[in-house]
């Protein structure tokens, strides 16, 4: 099963993608996580991506598409995957579609996790992330067992550089201009499913499971 998660920054794409990955036994592929891992390791790709990410801008398509196509060509993606944060522009969606067409393959579901802008800024300021293993927490909704420390790997948790309120506003603007058009793109292909992302995260997940079967 091949799934795309759509939704604004902070809508809960990552939260849901991790649960889907576990339930259906497919890898969770997040371009944001790949960039953050590269930033942490100080790679050239990481340095280039950081300049855009810290401003709330998208990393250019050429860079992003190559990374994603390399990732989904790996063995563990043979039986499917859940994409989180990709595609984010129409050209990215077209490249993915062409690459899959060549393999006689296609995306099965594009799930839009719908959360209005008003809810987003509040959510983001409470998020804490582990840059080592990618786990995310929320100081109110999903607190770690020990304050400031990742339950999974024991690393200190951080407020992502791009979760500061001014940057979140830019990310929302970028989302509306560049990413929201994908809702029509996948609706035209009859694979768009929308879930309400404002409810409890287990209820969001149950709605997604009802769609995926
Ligand atoms: P990326 O890492 O993809 O960030 P994003 O899309 O902005 O999304 P987030 O990870 O911030 O939010 P999310 O929807 O995953 O929400 P989460 O589950 O954490 O990208 C970062 C940057 O990388 C981009 O700005 C761009 O620069 C670059 N980039 C990445 N991909 C790219 C691409 N394809 N092209 C170009 N550039 C790219 O949840 C948020 C918080 O809310 C958490 O604290 C969570 O615990 C909490 N929460 C989740 N669900 C609920 C709920 N139902 N109720 C209450 N709280 C909840
Ligand atoms: Mg995420």
PDB file of C-alpha atoms and ligand atoms in Angstrom:
ATOM      1  CA  UNK A   1       0.000   0.000   0.000  1.00  0.00           C
ATOM      2  CA  UNK A   2       1.353   3.429  -0.984  1.00  0.00           C
ATOM      3  CA  UNK A   3       0.022   6.364   0.974  1.00  0.00           C
ATOM      4  CA  UNK A   4       0.612  10.120   0.887  1.00  0.00           C
ATOM      5  CA  UNK A   5      -0.102  12.288   3.929  1.00  0.00           C
ATOM      6  CA  UNK A   6      -1.273  15.805   3.074  1.00  0.00           C
ATOM      7  CA  UNK A   7      -1.966  18.636   5.485  1.00  0.00           C
ATOM      8  CA  UNK A   8      -0.640  21.911   6.846  1.00  0.00           C
ATOM      9  CA  UNK A   9       2.509  22.078   8.965  1.00  0.00           C
ATOM     10  CA  UNK A  10       1.562  20.713  12.377  1.00  0.00           C
ATOM     11  CA  UNK A  11      -1.642  19.038  11.186  1.00  0.00           C
ATOM     12  CA  UNK A  12      -0.393  15.723  12.570  1.00  0.00           C
ATOM     13  CA  UNK A  13       0.970  14.105   9.394  1.00  0.00           C
ATOM     14  CA  UNK A  14       4.015  12.734  11.190  1.00  0.00           C
ATOM     15  CA  UNK A  15       2.008  11.536  14.195  1.00  0.00           C
ATOM     16  CA  UNK A  16      -0.424   9.628  11.975  1.00  0.00           C
ATOM     17  CA  UNK A  17       2.217   8.397   9.501  1.00  0.00           C
ATOM     18  CA  UNK A  18       4.134   6.716  12.331  1.00  0.00           C
ATOM     19  CA  UNK A  19       0.987   4.934  13.531  1.00  0.00           C
ATOM     20  CA  UNK A  20       0.119   3.838   9.984  1.00  0.00           C
ATOM     21  CA  UNK A  21       3.658   2.540   9.447  1.00  0.00           C
ATOM     22  CA  UNK A  22       3.455   0.434  12.585  1.00  0.00           C
ATOM     23  CA  UNK A  23      -0.047  -0.897  11.962  1.00  0.00           C
ATOM     24  CA  UNK A  24       0.513  -1.824   8.302  1.00  0.00           C
ATOM     25  CA  UNK A  25       4.193  -2.779   8.502  1.00  0.00           C
ATOM     26  CA  UNK A  26       5.421  -0.270   5.911  1.00  0.00           C
ATOM     27  CA  UNK A  27       8.190   2.344   6.239  1.00  0.00           C
ATOM     28  CA  UNK A  28       7.440   5.942   7.231  1.00  0.00           C
ATOM     29  CA  UNK A  29       9.284   8.228   4.833  1.00  0.00           C
ATOM     30  CA  UNK A  30       9.481  11.871   5.903  1.00  0.00           C
ATOM     31  CA  UNK A  31      11.513  14.298   3.793  1.00  0.00           C
ATOM     32  CA  UNK A  32      11.563  16.690   6.770  1.00  0.00           C
ATOM     33  CA  UNK A  33      13.111  13.965   8.966  1.00  0.00           C
ATOM     34  CA  UNK A  34      15.674  13.155   6.262  1.00  0.00           C
ATOM     35  CA  UNK A  35      16.679  16.839   6.050  1.00  0.00           C
ATOM     36  CA  UNK A  36      16.866  17.197   9.848  1.00  0.00           C
ATOM     37  CA  UNK A  37      19.057  14.072  10.131  1.00  0.00           C
ATOM     38  CA  UNK A  38      21.382  15.583   7.505  1.00  0.00           C
ATOM     39  CA  UNK A  39      21.500  18.912   9.342  1.00  0.00           C
ATOM     40  CA  UNK A  40      22.404  17.111  12.539  1.00  0.00           C
ATOM     41  CA  UNK A  41      25.200  15.185  10.795  1.00  0.00           C
ATOM     42  CA  UNK A  42      26.423  18.390   9.151  1.00  0.00           C
ATOM     43  CA  UNK A  43      26.269  17.020   5.593  1.00  0.00           C
ATOM     44  CA  UNK A  44      26.365  19.305   2.552  1.00  0.00           C
ATOM     45  CA  UNK A  45      22.713  18.496   1.839  1.00  0.00           C
ATOM     46  CA  UNK A  46      21.830  19.374   5.421  1.00  0.00           C
ATOM     47  CA  UNK A  47      23.613  22.732   5.239  1.00  0.00           C
ATOM     48  CA  UNK A  48      21.819  23.621   2.024  1.00  0.00           C
ATOM     49  CA  UNK A  49      18.391  22.528   3.305  1.00  0.00           C
ATOM     50  CA  UNK A  50      18.774  24.369   6.620  1.00  0.00           C
ATOM     51  CA  UNK A  51      18.899  27.791   4.955  1.00  0.00           C
ATOM     52  CA  UNK A  52      15.439  27.231   3.499  1.00  0.00           C
ATOM     53  CA  UNK A  53      13.908  25.379   6.430  1.00  0.00           C
ATOM     54  CA  UNK A  54      14.828  27.993   9.032  1.00  0.00           C
ATOM     55  CA  UNK A  55      12.993  30.621   6.968  1.00  0.00           C
ATOM     56  CA  UNK A  56       9.939  28.388   6.590  1.00  0.00           C
ATOM     57  CA  UNK A  57      10.567  28.068   2.832  1.00  0.00           C
ATOM     58  CA  UNK A  58      10.527  24.872   0.789  1.00  0.00           C
ATOM     59  CA  UNK A  59      13.777  23.179  -0.147  1.00  0.00           C
ATOM     60  CA  UNK A  60      14.078  23.350  -3.985  1.00  0.00           C
ATOM     61  CA  UNK A  61      12.330  20.566  -5.906  1.00  0.00           C
ATOM     62  CA  UNK A  62      15.522  19.262  -7.605  1.00  0.00           C
ATOM     63  CA  UNK A  63      17.124  18.438  -4.265  1.00  0.00           C
ATOM     64  CA  UNK A  64      14.004  17.045  -2.639  1.00  0.00           C
ATOM     65  CA  UNK A  65      12.844  14.851  -5.502  1.00  0.00           C
ATOM     66  CA  UNK A  66      16.182  13.075  -5.842  1.00  0.00           C
ATOM     67  CA  UNK A  67      16.315  12.266  -2.139  1.00  0.00           C
ATOM     68  CA  UNK A  68      12.779  10.923  -2.124  1.00  0.00           C
ATOM     69  CA  UNK A  69      13.156   8.789  -5.253  1.00  0.00           C
ATOM     70  CA  UNK A  70      16.397   7.282  -3.882  1.00  0.00           C
ATOM     71  CA  UNK A  71      14.657   6.497  -0.611  1.00  0.00           C
ATOM     72  CA  UNK A  72      11.605   4.773  -2.095  1.00  0.00           C
ATOM     73  CA  UNK A  73      13.828   2.709  -4.407  1.00  0.00           C
ATOM     74  CA  UNK A  74      15.251   0.931  -1.354  1.00  0.00           C
ATOM     75  CA  UNK A  75      14.298  -2.677  -0.627  1.00  0.00           C
ATOM     76  CA  UNK A  76      12.158  -1.959   2.429  1.00  0.00           C
ATOM     77  CA  UNK A  77       9.774   0.116   0.266  1.00  0.00           C
ATOM     78  CA  UNK A  78       8.920  -2.797  -2.060  1.00  0.00           C
ATOM     79  CA  UNK A  79       5.581  -3.487  -0.386  1.00  0.00           C
ATOM     80  CA  UNK A  80       4.629   0.137   0.047  1.00  0.00           C
ATOM     81  CA  UNK A  81       5.297   3.165   2.199  1.00  0.00           C
ATOM     82  CA  UNK A  82       3.688   6.161   3.817  1.00  0.00           C
ATOM     83  CA  UNK A  83       5.039   9.497   2.578  1.00  0.00           C
ATOM     84  CA  UNK A  84       4.951  12.371   5.062  1.00  0.00           C
ATOM     85  CA  UNK A  85       5.803  15.833   3.766  1.00  0.00           C
ATOM     86  CA  UNK A  86       6.218  14.769   0.149  1.00  0.00           C
ATOM     87  CA  UNK A  87       4.973  15.801  -2.351  1.00  0.00           C
ATOM     88  CA  UNK A  88       4.655  19.432  -1.373  1.00  0.00           C
ATOM     89  CA  UNK A  89       4.392  21.033  -4.808  1.00  0.00           C
ATOM     90  CA  UNK A  90       2.648  20.072  -8.056  1.00  0.00           C
ATOM     91  CA  UNK A  91       6.010  19.442  -9.834  1.00  0.00           C
ATOM     92  CA  UNK A  92       7.017  17.039  -7.013  1.00  0.00           C
ATOM     93  CA  UNK A  93       3.696  15.190  -7.377  1.00  0.00           C
ATOM     94  CA  UNK A  94       4.191  14.943 -11.148  1.00  0.00           C
ATOM     95  CA  UNK A  95       7.715  13.542 -10.813  1.00  0.00           C
ATOM     96  CA  UNK A  96       6.493  10.925  -8.338  1.00  0.00           C
ATOM     97  CA  UNK A  97       3.568  10.003 -10.574  1.00  0.00           C
ATOM     98  CA  UNK A  98       5.852   9.622 -13.616  1.00  0.00           C
ATOM     99  CA  UNK A  99       8.355   7.512 -11.676  1.00  0.00           C
ATOM    100  CA  UNK A 100       5.569   5.203 -10.464  1.00  0.00           C
ATOM    101  CA  UNK A 101       3.946   5.040 -13.920  1.00  0.00           C
ATOM    102  CA  UNK A 102       7.201   3.742 -15.336  1.00  0.00           C
ATOM    103  CA  UNK A 103       7.006   0.886 -12.817  1.00  0.00           C
ATOM    104  CA  UNK A 104       3.332   0.288 -13.645  1.00  0.00           C
ATOM    105  CA  UNK A 105       2.554   1.424 -10.154  1.00  0.00           C
ATOM    106  CA  UNK A 106       0.549   4.156  -8.427  1.00  0.00           C
ATOM    107  CA  UNK A 107      -0.305   5.825  -5.115  1.00  0.00           C
ATOM    108  CA  UNK A 108      -3.348   4.200  -3.446  1.00  0.00           C
ATOM    109  CA  UNK A 109      -4.472   6.942  -1.055  1.00  0.00           C
ATOM    110  CA  UNK A 110      -3.729  10.628  -0.425  1.00  0.00           C
ATOM    111  CA  UNK A 111      -4.988  11.426   3.077  1.00  0.00           C
ATOM    112  CA  UNK A 112      -5.553  15.076   3.916  1.00  0.00           C
ATOM    113  CA  UNK A 113      -5.369  15.715   7.664  1.00  0.00           C
ATOM    114  CA  UNK A 114      -7.477  18.840   7.925  1.00  0.00           C
ATOM    115  CA  UNK A 115      -6.711  21.376  10.681  1.00  0.00           C
ATOM    116  CA  UNK A 116      -7.569  25.109  10.466  1.00  0.00           C
ATOM    117  CA  UNK A 117      -4.703  27.625  10.743  1.00  0.00           C
ATOM    118  CA  UNK A 118      -5.929  28.916  14.143  1.00  0.00           C
ATOM    119  CA  UNK A 119      -5.193  25.553  15.804  1.00  0.00           C
ATOM    120  CA  UNK A 120      -1.785  25.157  14.209  1.00  0.00           C
ATOM    121  CA  UNK A 121       0.319  27.882  15.829  1.00  0.00           C
ATOM    122  CA  UNK A 122      -0.763  26.768  19.299  1.00  0.00           C
ATOM    123  CA  UNK A 123       0.109  23.164  18.558  1.00  0.00           C
ATOM    124  CA  UNK A 124       3.549  23.907  17.193  1.00  0.00           C
ATOM    125  CA  UNK A 125       4.810  25.909  20.147  1.00  0.00           C
ATOM    126  CA  UNK A 126       4.107  22.882  22.377  1.00  0.00           C
ATOM    127  CA  UNK A 127       5.809  20.340  20.130  1.00  0.00           C
ATOM    128  CA  UNK A 128       9.142  18.871  21.199  1.00  0.00           C
ATOM    129  CA  UNK A 129      11.209  16.751  18.838  1.00  0.00           C
ATOM    130  CA  UNK A 130      14.023  14.247  19.139  1.00  0.00           C
ATOM    131  CA  UNK A 131      16.561  14.991  16.417  1.00  0.00           C
ATOM    132  CA  UNK A 132      18.168  11.584  16.856  1.00  0.00           C
ATOM    133  CA  UNK A 133      15.251   9.179  16.304  1.00  0.00           C
ATOM    134  CA  UNK A 134      12.531  11.496  14.952  1.00  0.00           C
ATOM    135  CA  UNK A 135      10.078  10.912  17.824  1.00  0.00           C
ATOM    136  CA  UNK A 136       7.760  13.851  18.552  1.00  0.00           C
ATOM    137  CA  UNK A 137       5.983  14.884  21.716  1.00  0.00           C
ATOM    138  CA  UNK A 138       3.673  17.648  22.829  1.00  0.00           C
ATOM    139  CA  UNK A 139       4.125  19.247  26.229  1.00  0.00           C
ATOM    140  CA  UNK A 140       0.377  18.977  26.904  1.00  0.00           C
ATOM    141  CA  UNK A 141      -1.028  16.268  24.619  1.00  0.00           C
ATOM    142  CA  UNK A 142       1.867  13.781  24.410  1.00  0.00           C
ATOM    143  CA  UNK A 143       4.410  14.522  27.155  1.00  0.00           C
ATOM    144  CA  UNK A 144       7.554  12.375  27.433  1.00  0.00           C
ATOM    145  CA  UNK A 145       7.875  10.242  30.587  1.00  0.00           C
ATOM    146  CA  UNK A 146      10.787  12.365  31.768  1.00  0.00           C
ATOM    147  CA  UNK A 147      10.566  16.091  30.973  1.00  0.00           C
ATOM    148  CA  UNK A 148      12.822  17.118  28.079  1.00  0.00           C
ATOM    149  CA  UNK A 149      14.129  13.593  27.377  1.00  0.00           C
ATOM    150  CA  UNK A 150      13.169  11.234  24.531  1.00  0.00           C
ATOM    151  CA  UNK A 151      11.396   8.072  25.781  1.00  0.00           C
ATOM    152  CA  UNK A 152      12.817   6.061  22.880  1.00  0.00           C
ATOM    153  CA  UNK A 153      16.505   6.930  22.853  1.00  0.00           C
ATOM    154  CA  UNK A 154      17.219   9.176  25.851  1.00  0.00           C
ATOM    155  CA  UNK A 155      18.370  12.206  23.806  1.00  0.00           C
ATOM    156  CA  UNK A 156      17.411  15.723  24.947  1.00  0.00           C
ATOM    157  CA  UNK A 157      14.260  17.032  23.225  1.00  0.00           C
ATOM    158  CA  UNK A 158      14.286  20.344  21.357  1.00  0.00           C
ATOM    159  CA  UNK A 159      11.870  22.953  20.033  1.00  0.00           C
ATOM    160  CA  UNK A 160      12.508  22.767  16.280  1.00  0.00           C
ATOM    161  CA  UNK A 161      14.119  25.952  14.881  1.00  0.00           C
ATOM    162  CA  UNK A 162      11.220  26.281  12.461  1.00  0.00           C
ATOM    163  CA  UNK A 163       8.527  25.952  15.174  1.00  0.00           C
ATOM    164  CA  UNK A 164       8.938  29.538  16.361  1.00  0.00           C
ATOM    165  CA  UNK A 165       5.659  31.440  15.814  1.00  0.00           C
ATOM    166  CA  UNK A 166       6.982  33.831  13.054  1.00  0.00           C
ATOM    167  CA  UNK A 167       8.356  30.905  11.062  1.00  0.00           C
ATOM    168  CA  UNK A 168       5.188  28.872  11.526  1.00  0.00           C
ATOM    169  CA  UNK A 169       3.244  31.759   9.942  1.00  0.00           C
ATOM    170  CA  UNK A 170       5.564  31.673   6.913  1.00  0.00           C
ATOM    171  CA  UNK A 171       5.192  27.899   6.670  1.00  0.00           C
ATOM    172  CA  UNK A 172       1.424  28.267   6.661  1.00  0.00           C
ATOM    173  CA  UNK A 173       1.613  30.864   3.851  1.00  0.00           C
ATOM    174  CA  UNK A 174       3.888  28.587   1.846  1.00  0.00           C
ATOM    175  CA  UNK A 175       1.513  25.689   2.513  1.00  0.00           C
ATOM    176  CA  UNK A 176      -1.509  27.572   1.170  1.00  0.00           C
ATOM    177  CA  UNK A 177       0.316  28.786  -1.946  1.00  0.00           C
ATOM    178  CA  UNK A 178       2.387  25.747  -2.901  1.00  0.00           C
ATOM    179  CA  UNK A 179       0.998  22.627  -1.242  1.00  0.00           C
ATOM    180  CA  UNK A 180      -2.773  23.069  -0.970  1.00  0.00           C
ATOM    181  CA  UNK A 181      -3.189  22.755  -4.784  1.00  0.00           C
ATOM    182  CA  UNK A 182      -2.278  19.074  -4.310  1.00  0.00           C
ATOM    183  CA  UNK A 183      -5.714  18.533  -2.776  1.00  0.00           C
ATOM    184  CA  UNK A 184      -7.278  19.159  -6.204  1.00  0.00           C
ATOM    185  CA  UNK A 185      -4.506  17.188  -7.921  1.00  0.00           C
ATOM    186  CA  UNK A 186      -5.302  14.009  -5.953  1.00  0.00           C
ATOM    187  CA  UNK A 187      -9.037  14.653  -5.912  1.00  0.00           C
ATOM    188  CA  UNK A 188      -8.950  14.591  -9.737  1.00  0.00           C
ATOM    189  CA  UNK A 189      -7.263  11.177  -9.502  1.00  0.00           C
ATOM    190  CA  UNK A 190     -10.027   9.939  -7.154  1.00  0.00           C
ATOM    191  CA  UNK A 191      -7.658   8.952  -4.349  1.00  0.00           C
ATOM    192  CA  UNK A 192      -8.147  11.920  -2.009  1.00  0.00           C
ATOM    193  CA  UNK A 193      -9.563  11.173   1.459  1.00  0.00           C
ATOM    194  CA  UNK A 194     -10.058  13.877   4.077  1.00  0.00           C
ATOM    195  CA  UNK A 195     -10.019  13.345   7.836  1.00  0.00           C
ATOM    196  CA  UNK A 196     -10.708  15.840  10.607  1.00  0.00           C
ATOM    197  CA  UNK A 197      -7.343  16.454  12.279  1.00  0.00           C
ATOM    198  CA  UNK A 198      -8.684  18.571  15.161  1.00  0.00           C
ATOM    199  CA  UNK A 199      -9.963  15.624  17.198  1.00  0.00           C
ATOM    200  CA  UNK A 200      -7.969  13.355  19.536  1.00  0.00           C
ATOM    201  CA  UNK A 201      -5.076  11.657  17.705  1.00  0.00           C
ATOM    202  CA  UNK A 202      -6.478   8.149  18.284  1.00  0.00           C
ATOM    203  CA  UNK A 203      -9.788   9.244  16.749  1.00  0.00           C
ATOM    204  CA  UNK A 204      -7.908  10.641  13.744  1.00  0.00           C
ATOM    205  CA  UNK A 205      -6.121   7.297  13.448  1.00  0.00           C
ATOM    206  CA  UNK A 206      -9.383   5.334  13.651  1.00  0.00           C
ATOM    207  CA  UNK A 207     -10.803   7.447  10.827  1.00  0.00           C
ATOM    208  CA  UNK A 208      -7.699   6.685   8.748  1.00  0.00           C
ATOM    209  CA  UNK A 209      -7.914   2.954   9.472  1.00  0.00           C
ATOM    210  CA  UNK A 210     -11.535   2.959   8.326  1.00  0.00           C
ATOM    211  CA  UNK A 211     -10.327   4.397   5.000  1.00  0.00           C
ATOM    212  CA  UNK A 212      -7.349   2.087   4.511  1.00  0.00           C
ATOM    213  CA  UNK A 213      -9.264  -1.036   5.547  1.00  0.00           C
TER     214      UNK A 213
HETATM  215  P1  LIG B   1       8.284  18.794   7.760  1.00  0.00           P
HETATM  216  O1  LIG B   1       9.163  18.175   8.748  1.00  0.00           O
HETATM  217  O2  LIG B   1       7.538  17.935   6.815  1.00  0.00           O
HETATM  218  O3  LIG B   1       7.296  19.776   8.517  1.00  0.00           O
HETATM  219  P2  LIG B   1       5.773  20.222   8.244  1.00  0.00           P
HETATM  220  O4  LIG B   1       5.031  19.769   7.074  1.00  0.00           O
HETATM  221  O5  LIG B   1       5.834  21.667   8.396  1.00  0.00           O
HETATM  222  O6  LIG B   1       5.015  19.416   9.243  1.00  0.00           O
HETATM  223  P3  LIG B   1       5.378  19.178  10.710  1.00  0.00           P
HETATM  224  O7  LIG B   1       6.352  18.056  10.841  1.00  0.00           O
HETATM  225  O8  LIG B   1       5.714  20.477  11.348  1.00  0.00           O
HETATM  226  O9  LIG B   1       3.932  18.754  11.240  1.00  0.00           O
HETATM  227  P4  LIG B   1       3.175  17.368  11.167  1.00  0.00           P
HETATM  228  O10 LIG B   1       1.985  17.522  10.278  1.00  0.00           O
HETATM  229  O11 LIG B   1       4.098  16.222  10.906  1.00  0.00           O
HETATM  230  O12 LIG B   1       2.631  17.330  12.654  1.00  0.00           O
HETATM  231  P5  LIG B   1       3.051  16.454  13.937  1.00  0.00           P
HETATM  232  O13 LIG B   1       2.536  15.059  13.755  1.00  0.00           O
HETATM  233  O14 LIG B   1       4.469  16.633  14.308  1.00  0.00           O
HETATM  234  O15 LIG B   1       9.119  19.841   6.905  1.00  0.00           O
HETATM  235  C1  LIG B   1       9.947  20.817   7.496  1.00  0.00           C
HETATM  236  C2  LIG B   1      10.621  21.656   6.432  1.00  0.00           C
HETATM  237  O16 LIG B   1      11.441  20.807   5.584  1.00  0.00           O
HETATM  238  C3  LIG B   1       9.688  22.362   5.453  1.00  0.00           C
HETATM  239  O17 LIG B   1       9.230  23.598   5.964  1.00  0.00           O
HETATM  240  C4  LIG B   1      10.601  22.502   4.238  1.00  0.00           C
HETATM  241  O18 LIG B   1      11.500  23.574   4.402  1.00  0.00           O
HETATM  242  C5  LIG B   1      11.390  21.220   4.236  1.00  0.00           C
HETATM  243  N1  LIG B   1      10.748  20.162   3.431  1.00  0.00           N
HETATM  244  C6  LIG B   1      10.284  18.957   3.883  1.00  0.00           C
HETATM  245  N2  LIG B   1       9.734  18.241   2.873  1.00  0.00           N
HETATM  246  C7  LIG B   1       9.852  19.015   1.756  1.00  0.00           C
HETATM  247  C8  LIG B   1       9.450  18.854   0.394  1.00  0.00           C
HETATM  248  N3  LIG B   1       8.797  17.754  -0.023  1.00  0.00           N
HETATM  249  N4  LIG B   1       9.732  19.855  -0.473  1.00  0.00           N
HETATM  250  C9  LIG B   1      10.381  20.958  -0.082  1.00  0.00           C
HETATM  251  N5  LIG B   1      10.766  21.199   1.193  1.00  0.00           N
HETATM  252  C10 LIG B   1      10.508  20.234   2.098  1.00  0.00           C
HETATM  253  O19 LIG B   1       2.106  17.164  15.019  1.00  0.00           O
HETATM  254  C11 LIG B   1       2.357  18.492  15.428  1.00  0.00           C
HETATM  255  C12 LIG B   1       2.180  18.611  16.951  1.00  0.00           C
HETATM  256  O20 LIG B   1       0.814  18.436  17.277  1.00  0.00           O
HETATM  257  C13 LIG B   1       2.938  17.537  17.744  1.00  0.00           C
HETATM  258  O21 LIG B   1       3.433  18.110  18.938  1.00  0.00           O
HETATM  259  C14 LIG B   1       1.879  16.474  18.018  1.00  0.00           C
HETATM  260  O22 LIG B   1       2.162  15.757  19.221  1.00  0.00           O
HETATM  261  C15 LIG B   1       0.613  17.307  18.138  1.00  0.00           C
HETATM  262  N6  LIG B   1      -0.562  16.616  17.625  1.00  0.00           N
HETATM  263  C16 LIG B   1      -0.645  15.780  16.542  1.00  0.00           C
HETATM  264  N7  LIG B   1      -1.904  15.347  16.349  1.00  0.00           N
HETATM  265  C17 LIG B   1      -2.661  15.932  17.322  1.00  0.00           C
HETATM  266  C18 LIG B   1      -4.042  15.882  17.664  1.00  0.00           C
HETATM  267  N8  LIG B   1      -4.926  15.145  16.942  1.00  0.00           N
HETATM  268  N9  LIG B   1      -4.456  16.630  18.718  1.00  0.00           N
HETATM  269  C19 LIG B   1      -3.572  17.370  19.459  1.00  0.00           C
HETATM  270  N10 LIG B   1      -2.255  17.448  19.203  1.00  0.00           N
HETATM  271  C20 LIG B   1      -1.794  16.742  18.142  1.00  0.00           C
HETATM  272 MG1  LIG B   2       6.212  16.087  10.582  1.00  0.00          MG
END
